[in-house]
Short mmCIF file of C-alpha atoms in Angstrom, two decimals:
data_model
loop_
_atom_site.label_atom_id
_atom_site.label_comp_id
_atom_site.label_asym_id
_atom_site.label_seq_id
_atom_site.Cartn_x
_atom_site.Cartn_y
_atom_site.Cartn_z
CA UNK A 1 102.09 102.32 136.10
CA UNK A 2 101.61 101.90 139.85
CA UNK A 3 98.09 103.24 139.50
CA UNK A 4 97.31 100.56 136.83
CA UNK A 5 98.62 97.75 139.02
CA UNK A 6 96.55 99.03 141.91
CA UNK A 7 93.44 99.02 139.81
CA UNK A 8 94.06 95.41 138.70
CA UNK A 9 94.63 94.22 142.25
CA UNK A 10 91.49 95.97 143.41
CA UNK A 11 89.43 94.39 140.62
CA UNK A 12 90.74 90.96 141.54
CA UNK A 13 89.83 91.42 145.16
CA UNK A 14 86.31 92.48 144.23
CA UNK A 15 85.86 89.32 142.16
CA UNK A 16 86.95 87.14 145.06
CA UNK A 17 84.70 88.98 147.52
CA UNK A 18 81.72 88.73 145.21
CA UNK A 19 82.11 84.91 145.14
CA UNK A 20 82.48 84.61 141.35
CA UNK A 21 84.28 81.38 140.37
CA UNK A 22 84.36 78.85 137.55
CA UNK A 23 82.41 75.72 138.41
CA UNK A 24 81.86 72.45 136.55
CA UNK A 25 78.14 71.77 135.90
CA UNK A 26 76.62 69.38 138.43
CA UNK A 27 75.57 66.78 135.81
CA UNK A 28 79.14 66.61 134.49
CA UNK A 29 80.51 66.11 137.99
CA UNK A 30 77.98 63.34 138.58
CA UNK A 31 78.94 61.63 135.32
CA UNK A 32 82.63 61.48 136.18
CA UNK A 33 81.87 60.31 139.70
CA UNK A 34 80.03 57.28 138.27
CA UNK A 35 83.01 56.17 136.13
CA UNK A 36 85.64 54.05 137.97
CA UNK A 37 89.06 55.64 138.39
CA UNK A 38 90.82 52.93 136.38
CA UNK A 39 88.53 53.53 133.34
CA UNK A 40 89.17 57.27 133.51
CA UNK A 41 92.89 56.59 133.60
CA UNK A 42 92.61 54.25 130.59
CA UNK A 43 90.60 56.80 128.63
CA UNK A 44 93.14 59.54 129.30
CA UNK A 45 96.04 57.27 128.38
CA UNK A 46 94.42 56.18 125.10
CA UNK A 47 93.54 59.79 124.26
CA UNK A 48 97.15 60.86 124.81
CA UNK A 49 98.42 58.07 122.58
CA UNK A 50 95.94 58.99 119.86
CA UNK A 51 96.90 62.65 120.00
CA UNK A 52 100.60 61.73 119.89
CA UNK A 53 100.06 59.82 116.64
CA UNK A 54 98.09 62.61 115.00
CA UNK A 55 99.83 64.36 112.13
CA UNK A 56 98.60 67.81 111.16
CA UNK A 57 95.23 67.21 112.71
CA UNK A 58 93.13 64.57 114.49
CA UNK A 59 93.50 60.90 113.66
CA UNK A 60 91.04 59.88 110.97
CA UNK A 61 88.99 56.81 111.74
CA UNK A 62 88.93 54.37 108.83
CA UNK A 63 86.72 51.31 108.57
CA UNK A 64 88.47 48.28 107.09
CA UNK A 65 86.40 45.68 105.27
CA UNK A 66 87.55 42.08 105.40
CA UNK A 67 88.98 41.03 102.04
CA UNK A 68 88.64 37.38 101.13
CA UNK A 69 90.32 35.94 98.09
CA UNK A 70 88.43 33.15 96.36
CA UNK A 71 89.94 29.71 96.85
CA UNK A 72 91.91 28.42 93.92
CA UNK A 73 89.67 25.98 92.08
CA UNK A 74 90.62 23.07 89.90
CA UNK A 75 89.04 22.83 86.46
CA UNK A 76 85.75 20.94 86.41
CA UNK A 77 86.06 17.21 85.94
CA UNK A 78 86.11 16.18 82.29
CA UNK A 79 85.14 12.64 83.18
CA UNK A 80 84.68 10.35 86.14
CA UNK A 81 86.75 11.38 89.16
CA UNK A 82 89.84 9.19 89.56
CA UNK A 83 90.57 8.04 93.09
CA UNK A 84 94.20 7.09 93.69
CA UNK A 85 96.00 5.65 96.68
CA UNK A 86 98.99 7.47 98.15
CA UNK A 87 101.39 4.95 96.57
CA UNK A 88 99.74 5.25 93.16
CA UNK A 89 99.86 9.05 93.27
CA UNK A 90 103.52 9.01 94.35
CA UNK A 91 104.49 6.55 91.61
CA UNK A 92 102.71 8.61 88.94
CA UNK A 93 104.40 11.83 90.04
CA UNK A 94 107.85 10.19 90.09
CA UNK A 95 107.33 8.71 86.62
CA UNK A 96 106.09 12.00 85.15
CA UNK A 97 108.96 13.91 86.75
CA UNK A 98 111.58 11.49 85.44
CA UNK A 99 110.13 11.41 81.92
CA UNK A 100 109.05 15.04 81.42
CA UNK A 101 110.52 17.22 84.18
CA UNK A 102 111.40 20.05 81.80
CA UNK A 103 108.01 20.09 80.11
CA UNK A 104 105.94 21.67 82.87
CA UNK A 105 102.55 20.64 84.14
CA UNK A 106 101.16 19.96 80.64
CA UNK A 107 103.95 17.57 79.63
CA UNK A 108 103.74 15.66 82.90
CA UNK A 109 99.96 15.45 82.68
CA UNK A 110 100.30 13.87 79.21
CA UNK A 111 102.66 11.21 80.58
CA UNK A 112 100.19 10.45 83.38
CA UNK A 113 97.40 10.24 80.81
CA UNK A 114 99.30 7.54 78.90
CA UNK A 115 99.59 5.46 82.07
CA UNK A 116 95.93 5.87 82.97
CA UNK A 117 94.75 5.05 79.43
CA UNK A 118 96.75 1.83 79.61
CA UNK A 119 95.18 0.94 82.96
CA UNK A 120 91.76 1.29 81.29
CA UNK A 121 92.79 -0.78 78.26
CA UNK A 122 92.29 -4.57 78.58
CA UNK A 123 95.46 -5.18 76.57
CA UNK A 124 97.56 -3.73 79.41
CA UNK A 125 97.83 -4.44 83.16
CA UNK A 126 94.96 -3.14 85.28
CA UNK A 127 96.94 -1.24 87.94
CA UNK A 128 99.20 1.82 87.81
CA UNK A 129 102.11 -0.02 89.43
CA UNK A 130 101.91 -2.88 86.95
CA UNK A 131 101.64 -0.56 83.93
CA UNK A 132 104.65 1.49 85.03
CA UNK A 133 106.78 -1.59 85.72
CA UNK A 134 105.62 -3.68 82.76
CA UNK A 135 108.39 -5.22 80.65
CA UNK A 136 108.98 -7.72 77.89
CA UNK A 137 111.77 -10.26 77.60
CA UNK A 138 114.00 -10.72 74.56
CA UNK A 139 115.21 -14.09 73.27
CA UNK A 140 118.42 -13.45 75.14
CA UNK A 141 116.47 -13.01 78.37
CA UNK A 142 116.94 -9.23 78.59
CA UNK A 143 114.11 -7.20 80.12
CA UNK A 144 112.73 -4.38 77.96
CA UNK A 145 110.74 -1.94 80.13
CA UNK A 146 107.94 0.19 78.73
CA UNK A 147 109.39 3.38 80.26
CA UNK A 148 113.05 4.33 80.00
CA UNK A 149 113.16 5.90 83.45
CA UNK A 150 112.25 2.52 84.96
CA UNK A 151 114.95 0.79 82.93
CA UNK A 152 117.74 3.14 83.98
CA UNK A 153 116.51 3.79 87.54
CA UNK A 154 115.75 7.50 87.16
CA UNK A 155 112.27 6.94 88.58
CA UNK A 156 113.81 6.03 91.93
CA UNK A 157 115.76 9.28 92.28
CA UNK A 158 113.09 11.58 90.78
CA UNK A 159 111.96 14.42 93.04
CA UNK A 160 108.42 15.54 92.13
CA UNK A 161 107.76 19.29 92.11
CA UNK A 162 104.73 21.55 91.99
CA UNK A 163 104.25 20.75 88.30
CA UNK A 164 103.77 17.05 88.96
CA UNK A 165 101.36 17.83 91.82
CA UNK A 166 99.27 20.09 89.60
CA UNK A 167 99.32 17.52 86.78
CA UNK A 168 98.14 14.83 89.18
CA UNK A 169 95.33 17.01 90.54
CA UNK A 170 94.17 17.62 86.99
CA UNK A 171 94.17 13.90 86.23
CA UNK A 172 92.23 13.12 89.39
CA UNK A 173 89.36 15.33 88.25
CA UNK A 174 88.91 12.95 85.34
CA UNK A 175 90.66 15.21 82.85
CA UNK A 176 92.67 12.71 80.76
CA UNK A 177 94.12 13.24 77.31
CA UNK A 178 92.01 10.77 75.30
CA UNK A 179 93.43 7.91 73.29
CA UNK A 180 97.16 8.39 73.81
CA UNK A 181 98.70 5.08 74.75
CA UNK A 182 102.44 5.60 74.22
CA UNK A 183 105.14 8.25 73.85
CA UNK A 184 108.78 8.53 72.89
CA UNK A 185 111.47 11.19 72.65
CA UNK A 186 111.21 13.22 69.44
CA UNK A 187 113.46 11.82 66.73
CA UNK A 188 113.50 8.26 68.04
CA UNK A 189 111.01 7.02 65.44
CA UNK A 190 110.57 3.54 66.86
CA UNK A 191 106.97 3.41 68.06
CA UNK A 192 105.47 4.24 64.64
CA UNK A 193 105.84 0.53 63.81
CA UNK A 194 103.22 -0.36 66.39
CA UNK A 195 101.30 2.85 67.10
CA UNK A 196 99.74 5.77 65.24
CA UNK A 197 101.32 9.20 65.65
CA UNK A 198 98.90 11.63 67.37
CA UNK A 199 100.79 14.84 68.18
CA UNK A 200 104.03 16.30 69.46
CA UNK A 201 104.51 18.20 72.69
CA UNK A 202 107.93 19.76 73.25
CA UNK A 203 110.43 16.86 73.37
CA UNK A 204 107.95 13.98 73.06
CA UNK A 205 105.78 12.42 70.39
CA UNK A 206 102.53 10.85 71.56
CA UNK A 207 100.75 7.92 69.93
CA UNK A 208 97.36 6.21 69.84
CA UNK A 209 96.52 2.67 68.75
CA UNK A 210 96.63 1.91 65.03
#
């Protein structure tokens, strides 16, 4: 055993005396000398963090492509684009909400269509505000409003939702249900005296001119 240790020590001494050593190639030394110390430190730190996150092997580099979802588009205009003021839009949404809140976007759009068709008809007032607030007077002097929500004040407390906003946006593209000029709650059967029944949608019957 002592003989083996002696041989190892002797071999080590011979290596030292012969000048054999491990040296870094000159071009590699030059390369590192040209890199600032702070960049070397940053590289080492990032490498350590990357290796720490590696699970069962090196971290795999993945290229991520930017994903863009197409913007939500309104249906193409069915007619001439309708330009409304803020007050007109607000009044339409409040009326539609009060009259057809439980009937979704479609039901509220139909109510708005009735108002707009009246605005376009020379037999009715020419503005949205006037159409919504139009009334007749009985012999006793009582006002009879065209829309029940105006008569009982529900239009004032109505809180428009997303359905009324979508219905309004549809109307503004020029998409209007043609011909309908009036509506009433199903089962009322009053308007048939003056108008022609067109169709039913949920809790309302819609009418055109006779």
